[in-house]
Tab-separated table of C-alpha atoms and ligand atoms in Angstrom:
chain	number	residue	atom	x	y	z
R	1	MET	CA	21.827	-1.637	-14.624
R	2	ASN	CA	20.082	-4.446	-15.371
R	3	TYR	CA	18.358	-6.104	-12.447
R	4	ASN	CA	17.930	-9.524	-11.734
R	5	PHE	CA	14.604	-9.757	-9.992
R	6	ASP	CA	14.628	-13.596	-10.551
R	7	GLU	CA	16.924	-13.923	-8.071
R	8	ILE	CA	16.018	-15.394	-4.522
R	9	ILE	CA	17.863	-13.573	-2.122
R	10	ASN	CA	18.069	-15.378	1.678
R	11	ARG	CA	15.936	-12.800	3.502
R	12	ARG	CA	15.523	-14.964	7.017
R	13	GLY	CA	18.199	-13.782	9.572
R	14	THR	CA	17.709	-10.164	8.840
R	15	TYR	CA	14.867	-8.912	11.188
R	16	SER	CA	12.202	-9.395	8.237
R	17	LEU	CA	8.551	-9.436	9.631
R	18	LYS	CA	7.656	-11.721	6.693
R	19	TRP	CA	10.509	-14.611	6.971
R	20	ASP	CA	11.702	-13.842	10.696
R	21	GLY	CA	8.083	-12.637	12.455
R	22	GLU	CA	6.875	-15.819	13.161
R	23	GLU	CA	5.577	-14.455	17.007
R	24	LEU	CA	4.217	-11.311	15.183
R	25	ILE	CA	2.638	-12.922	12.633
R	26	LYS	CA	0.870	-15.493	14.687
R	27	GLN	CA	0.231	-12.549	17.566
R	28	PHE	CA	-1.591	-10.625	13.891
R	29	GLY	CA	-3.575	-14.122	13.844
R	30	LEU	CA	-2.674	-14.085	10.138
R	31	THR	CA	-1.393	-18.179	10.156
R	32	GLU	CA	-1.292	-20.974	12.878
R	33	ARG	CA	1.235	-22.682	11.016
R	34	TYR	CA	5.180	-20.688	10.580
R	35	ASP	CA	8.017	-22.515	10.036
R	36	GLU	CA	11.499	-22.992	7.748
R	37	ASP	CA	9.148	-24.038	5.088
R	38	THR	CA	7.107	-21.366	5.275
R	39	ILE	CA	6.316	-18.976	1.400
R	40	PRO	CA	5.616	-15.686	3.229
R	41	LEU	CA	3.210	-13.565	0.588
R	42	PHE	CA	1.250	-11.401	2.876
R	43	THR	CA	2.987	-8.133	3.956
R	44	ALA	CA	3.464	-5.514	0.939
R	45	ASP	CA	7.477	-5.435	0.893
R	46	MET	CA	9.191	-7.120	-1.727
R	47	ASP	CA	11.819	-9.647	-1.758
R	48	LEU	CA	13.435	-8.230	-4.820
R	49	PRO	CA	16.723	-5.855	-4.591
R	50	VAL	CA	16.926	-2.438	-4.430
R	51	PRO	CA	17.861	0.209	-6.855
R	52	GLN	CA	21.941	0.076	-6.945
R	53	PRO	CA	22.495	4.114	-6.672
R	54	LEU	CA	20.691	3.913	-3.006
R	55	VAL	CA	22.707	0.912	-2.055
R	56	ASP	CA	26.009	3.076	-2.749
R	57	ALA	CA	24.037	5.862	-0.695
R	58	LEU	CA	23.243	3.806	2.297
R	59	HIS	CA	26.995	2.699	1.845
R	60	LYS	CA	28.385	6.232	1.943
R	61	THR	CA	26.638	7.033	5.094
R	62	VAL	CA	27.339	3.470	7.126
R	63	ASP	CA	31.235	4.393	5.901
R	64	HIS	CA	30.605	7.964	8.030
R	65	ARG	CA	30.600	6.028	11.267
R	66	ILE	CA	28.742	8.768	12.205
R	67	TYR	CA	24.698	7.976	12.745
R	68	GLY	CA	23.772	11.122	14.795
R	69	TYR	CA	20.404	13.700	14.502
R	70	SER	CA	20.232	14.394	11.092
R	71	VAL	CA	18.568	17.723	9.575
R	72	PHE	CA	17.059	17.942	6.238
R	73	PRO	CA	18.746	19.182	3.298
R	74	ASP	CA	17.774	21.288	0.776
R	75	GLU	CA	18.427	17.999	-1.628
R	76	TYR	CA	16.000	16.304	0.355
R	77	PHE	CA	12.992	18.610	-0.877
R	78	ASP	CA	14.429	19.429	-4.358
R	79	ALA	CA	14.229	15.874	-4.460
R	80	ILE	CA	10.891	15.175	-3.447
R	81	GLN	CA	9.758	18.147	-5.959
R	82	ALA	CA	11.492	17.072	-8.670
R	83	TRP	CA	9.625	13.648	-8.780
R	84	MET	CA	6.468	14.299	-7.872
R	85	GLN	CA	6.675	17.036	-10.805
R	86	LYS	CA	8.393	14.571	-13.267
R	87	ARG	CA	6.266	11.376	-12.341
R	88	HIS	CA	2.884	12.946	-11.765
R	89	ASP	CA	2.941	16.245	-13.257
R	90	TRP	CA	2.161	17.902	-9.779
R	91	THR	CA	4.078	21.055	-8.379
R	92	ILE	CA	4.212	20.879	-4.786
R	93	GLU	CA	6.116	23.720	-2.485
R	94	LYS	CA	8.450	22.894	-0.016
R	95	GLU	CA	7.317	25.048	2.437
R	96	HIS	CA	4.484	22.120	2.269
R	97	ILE	CA	5.993	19.044	3.024
R	98	VAL	CA	5.776	17.502	6.492
R	99	TYR	CA	8.126	14.393	7.815
R	100	SER	CA	6.475	11.563	9.464
R	101	PRO	CA	8.330	8.451	10.540
R	102	GLY	CA	5.652	6.188	9.241
R	103	THR	CA	2.285	6.806	6.841
R	104	VAL	CA	-0.019	4.984	9.283
R	105	HIS	CA	1.509	7.260	12.022
R	106	ALA	CA	0.673	10.082	9.750
R	107	LEU	CA	-2.499	8.689	9.824
R	108	SER	CA	-3.120	8.429	13.168
R	109	ILE	CA	-1.549	11.797	14.084
R	110	ALA	CA	-4.392	13.182	11.515
R	111	VAL	CA	-6.851	11.733	13.357
R	112	LYS	CA	-6.112	12.908	16.393
R	113	ALA	CA	-5.292	16.514	15.493
R	114	PHE	CA	-8.257	17.082	13.169
R	115	THR	CA	-11.281	14.870	14.905
R	116	ASN	CA	-12.587	14.485	18.738
R	117	ALA	CA	-13.328	10.870	19.946
R	118	GLU	CA	-16.870	9.971	18.495
R	119	ASP	CA	-16.364	11.475	15.228
R	120	GLY	CA	-17.335	9.028	11.947
R	121	ILE	CA	-14.035	8.659	9.488
R	122	MET	CA	-15.227	7.140	6.221
R	123	ILE	CA	-13.082	4.477	4.174
R	124	GLN	CA	-13.697	2.352	1.492
R	125	ARG	CA	-14.048	-0.837	2.528
R	126	PRO	CA	-12.093	-3.818	1.654
R	127	VAL	CA	-9.462	-1.756	2.254
R	128	TYR	CA	-5.678	-1.892	4.502
R	129	PRO	CA	-6.712	-2.953	7.820
R	130	PRO	CA	-4.906	-0.634	9.507
R	131	PHE	CA	-7.582	2.067	8.589
R	132	THR	CA	-9.741	0.632	10.679
R	133	SER	CA	-7.129	0.181	13.728
R	134	VAL	CA	-6.136	4.382	13.163
R	135	ILE	CA	-9.781	4.932	13.696
R	136	GLU	CA	-11.266	2.303	16.267
R	137	GLY	CA	-7.673	2.578	18.332
R	138	ASN	CA	-8.125	6.199	18.569
R	139	ASN	CA	-12.206	5.521	19.349
R	140	ARG	CA	-13.317	7.199	16.625
R	141	HIS	CA	-16.120	5.552	14.952
R	142	VAL	CA	-15.600	3.837	10.921
R	143	VAL	CA	-18.531	4.886	8.396
R	144	ASN	CA	-17.876	2.610	5.503
R	145	ASN	CA	-18.779	3.349	1.867
R	146	ALA	CA	-18.096	-0.008	0.334
R	147	LEU	CA	-16.848	0.118	-3.098
R	148	LYS	CA	-19.291	-1.904	-5.206
R	149	LYS	CA	-17.733	-5.307	-7.501
R	150	ASP	CA	-19.238	-5.917	-10.394
R	151	ASP	CA	-18.822	-9.867	-12.119
R	152	SER	CA	-15.565	-9.459	-13.596
R	153	GLY	CA	-13.736	-8.546	-9.897
R	154	TYR	CA	-13.950	-4.403	-10.823
R	155	TYR	CA	-14.409	-2.300	-8.159
R	156	SER	CA	-16.232	1.046	-8.152
R	157	ILE	CA	-17.180	4.149	-5.491
R	158	ASP	CA	-21.017	4.064	-4.537
R	159	PHE	CA	-21.583	7.845	-5.236
R	160	GLU	CA	-24.971	8.082	-3.988
R	161	ASP	CA	-23.573	6.124	-0.495
R	162	PHE	CA	-20.628	8.600	-0.461
R	163	GLU	CA	-22.691	11.604	-0.338
R	164	ALA	CA	-25.395	9.951	2.077
R	165	LYS	CA	-22.050	9.372	4.399
R	166	ALA	CA	-20.381	12.472	3.554
R	167	GLN	CA	-23.261	14.668	4.666
R	168	ASP	CA	-23.861	13.061	8.245
R	169	ASP	CA	-22.641	15.630	10.427
R	170	LYS	CA	-21.080	13.170	12.618
R	171	THR	CA	-18.381	12.372	9.776
R	172	LYS	CA	-15.790	14.472	9.698
R	173	MET	CA	-12.528	13.016	8.052
R	174	PHE	CA	-12.782	10.430	4.922
R	175	ILE	CA	-9.317	8.652	4.268
R	176	LEU	CA	-8.873	7.468	0.719
R	177	CYS	CA	-6.715	5.072	-0.214
R	178	ASN	CA	-5.437	5.707	-3.894
R	179	PRO	CA	-3.993	3.344	-5.644
R	180	HIS	CA	-6.572	1.353	-3.539
R	181	ASN	CA	-5.426	-1.822	-1.834
R	182	PRO	CA	-6.220	-4.405	-1.776
R	183	THR	CA	-8.952	-3.831	-4.878
R	184	GLY	CA	-6.097	-2.340	-6.956
R	185	ARG	CA	-7.967	0.731	-8.152
R	186	ASN	CA	-6.099	3.527	-9.440
R	187	PHE	CA	-9.210	5.644	-9.093
R	188	ASN	CA	-9.779	8.498	-12.458
R	189	GLU	CA	-9.518	11.996	-12.625
R	190	ASP	CA	-13.666	12.269	-12.089
R	191	GLU	CA	-13.747	9.585	-9.633
R	192	LEU	CA	-11.706	11.939	-7.301
R	193	LYS	CA	-12.452	15.395	-8.569
R	194	LYS	CA	-16.197	14.214	-7.657
R	195	MET	CA	-15.393	12.908	-3.627
R	196	ALA	CA	-13.264	15.919	-3.178
R	197	ALA	CA	-16.242	18.235	-4.346
R	198	ILE	CA	-18.394	16.122	-1.806
R	199	CYS	CA	-16.053	15.801	0.848
R	200	HIS	CA	-15.535	20.162	0.484
R	201	LYS	CA	-19.354	20.809	0.374
R	202	HIS	CA	-19.960	18.979	3.692
R	203	ASN	CA	-16.990	20.085	5.153
R	204	VAL	CA	-15.184	16.958	5.552
R	205	LEU	CA	-11.630	16.655	5.681
R	206	ILE	CA	-9.539	14.513	3.050
R	207	VAL	CA	-6.169	11.888	4.408
R	208	ALA	CA	-4.662	10.930	1.213
R	209	ASP	CA	-3.070	7.788	0.896
R	210	GLU	CA	-1.397	7.406	-2.062
R	211	ILE	CA	1.964	5.467	-0.884
R	212	HIS	CA	1.391	3.125	-3.596
R	213	GLY	CA	0.880	5.971	-6.458
R	214	ASP	CA	4.271	5.007	-8.302
R	215	LEU	CA	3.129	1.221	-8.701
R	216	LEU	CA	0.578	1.284	-11.331
R	217	ARG	CA	0.296	-0.973	-14.726
R	218	ARG	CA	2.078	0.522	-17.577
R	219	GLY	CA	-0.612	2.275	-19.869
R	220	GLU	CA	-2.453	3.599	-16.360
R	221	LYS	CA	-1.893	7.086	-15.100
R	222	PHE	CA	-1.636	7.824	-11.523
R	223	VAL	CA	-3.303	11.327	-10.626
R	224	PRO	CA	-2.988	13.179	-7.402
R	225	MET	CA	-6.296	13.768	-5.519
R	226	ALA	CA	-5.433	17.253	-4.821
R	227	LYS	CA	-3.317	18.009	-7.945
R	228	VAL	CA	-7.174	17.848	-9.707
R	229	ALA	CA	-9.107	18.718	-7.056
R	230	GLU	CA	-10.733	22.171	-7.074
R	231	HIS	CA	-10.323	22.905	-3.881
R	232	LYS	CA	-7.159	21.576	-2.402
R	233	ASP	CA	-6.544	23.203	0.950
R	234	HIS	CA	-9.179	19.992	3.224
R	235	ILE	CA	-6.588	17.807	1.548
R	236	ILE	CA	-3.908	16.162	3.508
R	237	THR	CA	-1.664	13.799	0.676
R	238	CYS	CA	0.420	10.893	2.194
R	239	THR	CA	3.434	9.992	-0.040
R	240	ALA	CA	6.409	7.401	0.598
R	241	ILE	CA	9.355	5.826	-0.847
R	242	ASN	CA	8.789	2.722	1.154
R	243	LYS	CA	6.293	0.851	-1.482
R	244	THR	CA	7.698	2.508	-4.532
R	245	PHE	CA	11.437	1.384	-3.399
R	246	ASN	CA	11.110	-1.382	-0.938
R	247	VAL	CA	12.477	0.694	2.134
R	248	ALA	CA	9.623	0.554	4.152
R	249	GLY	CA	12.383	-0.435	6.936
R	250	LEU	CA	13.916	3.231	6.537
R	251	HIS	CA	10.856	4.667	7.554
R	252	CYS	CA	10.094	7.673	5.315
R	253	THR	CA	6.592	9.171	4.459
R	254	ASN	CA	6.332	13.223	3.416
R	255	VAL	CA	2.879	14.376	4.059
R	256	ILE	CA	2.285	17.363	2.034
R	257	ILE	CA	-0.470	19.688	3.994
R	258	SER	CA	-0.976	22.900	1.587
R	259	ASP	CA	-3.246	24.929	3.992
R	260	GLU	CA	-1.223	26.520	6.794
R	261	GLU	CA	-3.605	25.565	9.598
R	262	LEU	CA	-3.934	22.004	8.829
R	263	ARG	CA	-0.183	21.975	8.534
R	264	THR	CA	0.464	23.727	11.535
R	265	LYS	CA	-1.884	21.247	13.699
R	266	PHE	CA	-1.066	18.443	12.313
R	267	SER	CA	2.416	18.945	13.189
R	268	THR	CA	2.212	20.159	16.736
R	269	GLU	CA	0.578	16.999	16.815
R	270	MET	CA	3.105	15.060	15.463
R	271	GLY	CA	6.009	16.619	17.703
R	272	MET	CA	9.573	17.225	16.237
R	273	GLN	CA	10.345	14.490	14.099
R	274	LEU	CA	14.135	14.049	12.851
R	275	ALA	CA	14.742	11.012	10.267
R	276	SER	CA	17.924	9.307	10.057
R	277	PRO	CA	20.591	9.833	7.683
R	278	PHE	CA	20.117	6.209	6.242
R	279	ALA	CA	16.307	7.497	5.223
R	280	ILE	CA	17.498	11.022	4.408
R	281	ALA	CA	20.330	9.617	2.265
R	282	ALA	CA	17.540	6.747	0.555
R	283	LEU	CA	15.217	9.726	-0.525
R	284	ILE	CA	17.600	11.378	-2.249
R	285	ALA	CA	19.269	8.627	-4.237
R	286	VAL	CA	16.045	6.775	-4.795
R	287	TYR	CA	13.824	9.908	-6.096
R	288	ASN	CA	17.250	11.127	-8.019
R	289	GLU	CA	18.297	7.940	-9.336
R	290	GLY	CA	15.950	5.379	-9.104
R	291	GLU	CA	13.397	5.586	-11.950
R	292	ASP	CA	15.029	3.526	-14.351
R	293	TRP	CA	15.168	0.779	-11.776
R	294	LEU	CA	11.514	1.743	-10.939
R	295	GLU	CA	10.716	1.097	-15.089
R	296	GLN	CA	12.121	-1.977	-14.832
R	297	LEU	CA	10.925	-3.038	-11.379
R	298	LYS	CA	6.877	-2.347	-13.169
R	299	ASP	CA	7.905	-4.845	-16.108
R	300	TYR	CA	8.767	-7.213	-13.801
R	301	VAL	CA	5.786	-6.870	-11.705
R	302	ASP	CA	3.178	-6.798	-14.795
R	303	GLY	CA	4.779	-10.319	-15.946
R	304	THR	CA	4.567	-11.998	-12.762
R	305	MET	CA	0.477	-10.387	-12.709
R	306	THR	CA	-0.022	-11.765	-15.980
R	307	TYR	CA	1.739	-15.133	-15.213
R	308	ILE	CA	-0.467	-15.540	-12.403
R	309	LYS	CA	-3.616	-14.776	-13.769
R	310	GLU	CA	-2.576	-17.058	-16.453
R	311	PHE	CA	-1.555	-19.896	-14.049
R	312	LEU	CA	-4.879	-19.618	-12.411
R	313	ALA	CA	-6.886	-19.415	-15.187
R	314	GLU	CA	-5.153	-22.719	-16.221
R	315	ASN	CA	-4.993	-24.601	-13.225
R	316	MET	CA	-7.114	-23.171	-10.626
R	317	PRO	CA	-10.130	-21.703	-12.702
R	318	GLU	CA	-12.474	-21.217	-9.545
R	319	VAL	CA	-10.362	-18.560	-8.442
R	320	ASN	CA	-11.870	-15.189	-10.194
R	321	VAL	CA	-8.997	-12.260	-10.344
R	322	ALA	CA	-8.257	-9.105	-12.319
R	323	ILE	CA	-4.975	-7.628	-12.813
R	324	PRO	CA	-5.621	-4.675	-10.729
R	325	GLU	CA	-4.807	-0.885	-12.446
R	326	GLY	CA	-2.067	-0.094	-9.831
R	327	THR	CA	-0.271	-1.922	-6.751
R	328	TYR	CA	1.440	-4.717	-6.215
R	329	ILE	CA	-1.189	-6.501	-4.633
R	330	MET	CA	-3.845	-9.152	-6.107
R	331	TRP	CA	-6.872	-9.741	-4.630
R	332	LEU	CA	-7.869	-13.584	-5.546
R	333	ASP	CA	-11.967	-14.152	-4.744
R	334	PHE	CA	-11.377	-18.220	-3.985
R	335	SER	CA	-15.833	-17.887	-3.393
R	336	GLY	CA	-15.904	-19.807	-6.749
R	337	TYR	CA	-15.080	-23.146	-4.845
R	338	GLY	CA	-18.753	-22.939	-2.676
R	339	ILE	CA	-16.242	-23.766	0.263
R	340	SER	CA	-16.402	-22.249	3.901
R	341	ALA	CA	-13.480	-19.295	4.209
R	342	GLU	CA	-12.083	-21.382	6.959
R	343	GLU	CA	-11.355	-24.533	4.757
R	344	ILE	CA	-10.120	-22.007	1.898
R	345	HIS	CA	-7.568	-20.876	4.568
R	346	ASP	CA	-6.798	-24.032	6.140
R	347	ARG	CA	-5.919	-25.922	2.338
R	348	ILE	CA	-3.697	-22.232	1.719
R	349	TYR	CA	-2.158	-21.803	5.251
R	350	ASN	CA	-1.638	-25.510	7.021
R	351	LYS	CA	-1.568	-27.805	4.009
R	352	ALA	CA	0.145	-25.792	1.356
R	353	ASN	CA	1.976	-23.852	3.827
R	354	VAL	CA	1.532	-20.356	1.981
R	355	LEU	CA	1.463	-16.962	4.238
R	356	LEU	CA	-1.022	-14.891	2.790
R	357	GLU	CA	-3.574	-12.415	4.038
R	358	ASP	CA	-7.296	-13.686	4.659
R	359	GLY	CA	-10.064	-11.047	2.721
R	360	SER	CA	-11.902	-11.115	6.101
R	361	MET	CA	-8.992	-8.746	7.510
R	362	PHE	CA	-10.076	-6.072	5.312
R	363	GLY	CA	-13.621	-6.030	6.185
R	364	GLU	CA	-16.428	-8.146	5.705
R	365	GLU	CA	-16.673	-7.207	1.922
R	366	GLY	CA	-13.509	-9.350	1.648
R	367	GLU	CA	-14.618	-12.395	3.024
R	368	PHE	CA	-13.772	-15.445	0.245
R	369	PHE	CA	-10.820	-13.457	-0.719
R	370	GLN	CA	-7.320	-14.013	-0.357
R	371	ARG	CA	-4.309	-11.519	-0.653
R	372	ILE	CA	-1.454	-11.809	-2.878
R	373	CYS	CA	1.813	-9.311	-2.592
R	374	THR	CA	3.124	-10.105	-5.850
R	375	PRO	CA	7.054	-8.952	-5.546
R	376	SER	CA	8.820	-11.793	-5.106
R	377	PRO	CA	11.091	-13.413	-7.698
R	378	ARG	CA	9.011	-15.186	-10.011
R	379	PRO	CA	10.528	-19.151	-8.982
R	380	LEU	CA	9.058	-17.964	-5.561
R	381	ILE	CA	5.841	-17.398	-6.756
R	382	GLN	CA	5.800	-20.118	-8.880
R	383	GLU	CA	5.720	-22.523	-6.395
R	384	ALA	CA	3.912	-20.879	-3.825
R	385	LEU	CA	0.636	-21.005	-6.378
R	386	GLU	CA	1.627	-24.991	-7.277
R	387	ARG	CA	1.468	-25.240	-3.781
R	388	ILE	CA	-2.002	-24.199	-3.685
R	389	ALA	CA	-3.380	-25.779	-6.550
R	390	LYS	CA	-2.498	-28.503	-5.505
R	391	GLU	CA	-4.196	-28.243	-2.282
R	392	PHE	CA	-7.600	-27.631	-4.328
R	393	GLU	CA	-7.168	-30.019	-6.791
R	394	ASP	CA	-9.560	-32.631	-5.337
R	395	ILE	CA	-12.669	-29.878	-5.593
R	396	SER	CA	-11.430	-27.962	-9.046
R	397	LYS	CA	-13.360	-28.687	-12.063
R	398	LYS	CA	-9.969	-28.882	-14.460
L	1	LIG	C1	-2.156	2.018	1.751
L	1	LIG	C2	-1.422	1.667	2.900
L	1	LIG	N1	-1.106	2.576	3.485
L	1	LIG	C3	0.424	2.618	4.224
L	1	LIG	C4	0.738	1.325	4.378
L	1	LIG	C5	1.993	1.301	5.742
L	1	LIG	O1	3.037	2.199	5.586
L	1	LIG	P1	4.007	3.192	6.328
L	1	LIG	O2	4.677	2.015	6.765
L	1	LIG	O3	4.597	3.943	5.511
L	1	LIG	O4	3.368	2.598	7.669
L	1	LIG	C6	0.729	0.113	3.851
L	1	LIG	C7	1.876	-0.614	3.506
L	1	LIG	O5	0.986	-2.035	3.117
L	1	LIG	C8	-0.469	0.541	2.638
L	1	LIG	O6	-1.002	-0.206	1.479
């Protein structure tokens, strides 16, 4: 079937973090202004309708009228295996799959299970802020292998620094984000093999957060690190239906751990976790029947990104942005205006009343950047951009 992603679906009054979460949003320090006129384009979920087979599967589950403790049927694991094989040419064993109610939760479990207080954990900033909180919140230290940016806004790995930090005895774990949030890098096979080899050499465990792995631009291919690394037993991979199919609220992450000892340790730290019948039905539906929807979504997101890039080139040429290889996130560099990060924030959040995410939340490398989540109906994106452009008109060279 054809989906109309231009449709604006009112999410207010549906317990949506983006649209109803004023208190929490202010508590996170994202904005001072939030009202019924705010356009929220901050957190990574979509304002777009999900695949129809998913809606049908959830209806069927609701109609049953009993929502008790649930077990994972064989179809659940079959669907995960088939998806990874078909989409990423990655063969995984059923026994290696461990359910987690969330990806950040899984990261935190891994940190607790495999490292000790005061250990170092490597990440690549600017990066998704909860990476820092799961490390520091568990009393471990961030070891930052900052990504290098060139003039076009393309990020790459500083391998010299990566190896220097990996070989430090205190560094016990590396949390990879691929595709990378917020820079959009889809690391290639060479980069992944090299990072994996360095970590293996220096006994650094890898937790690969690959939950954006299905969301790539046309022509890009996603490579799971554990598929190509020479040694796989020191890699733990987080996958999820969350980002791909816009079901963050259903809590369904699957962690792939091939090493039995690591898997037992991880599962013990987590304790018994059962999924809801809604999460189980959702996963089976989207992995078995969601491909057609995903292809349409990818075209829509690609079109929106082209629209954003062109709009900025024409109306806000000071903003530097590259179309990312992966994710539905764009990372906008406002440094060309030559004004402070506070003033950039004030013009966007308070004056234009658009809620993005300040780049500084992703690490100091993100100063002067703003992150925008693009999977919203294009008319909404258009209105947000027009409002922002108006607030920068007085200082634009345009
Ligand atoms: C890289 C990355 N990991 C994890 C998450 C959150 O996943 P979950 O809701 O399953 O904890 C996000 C959400 O934006 C993300 O971008």
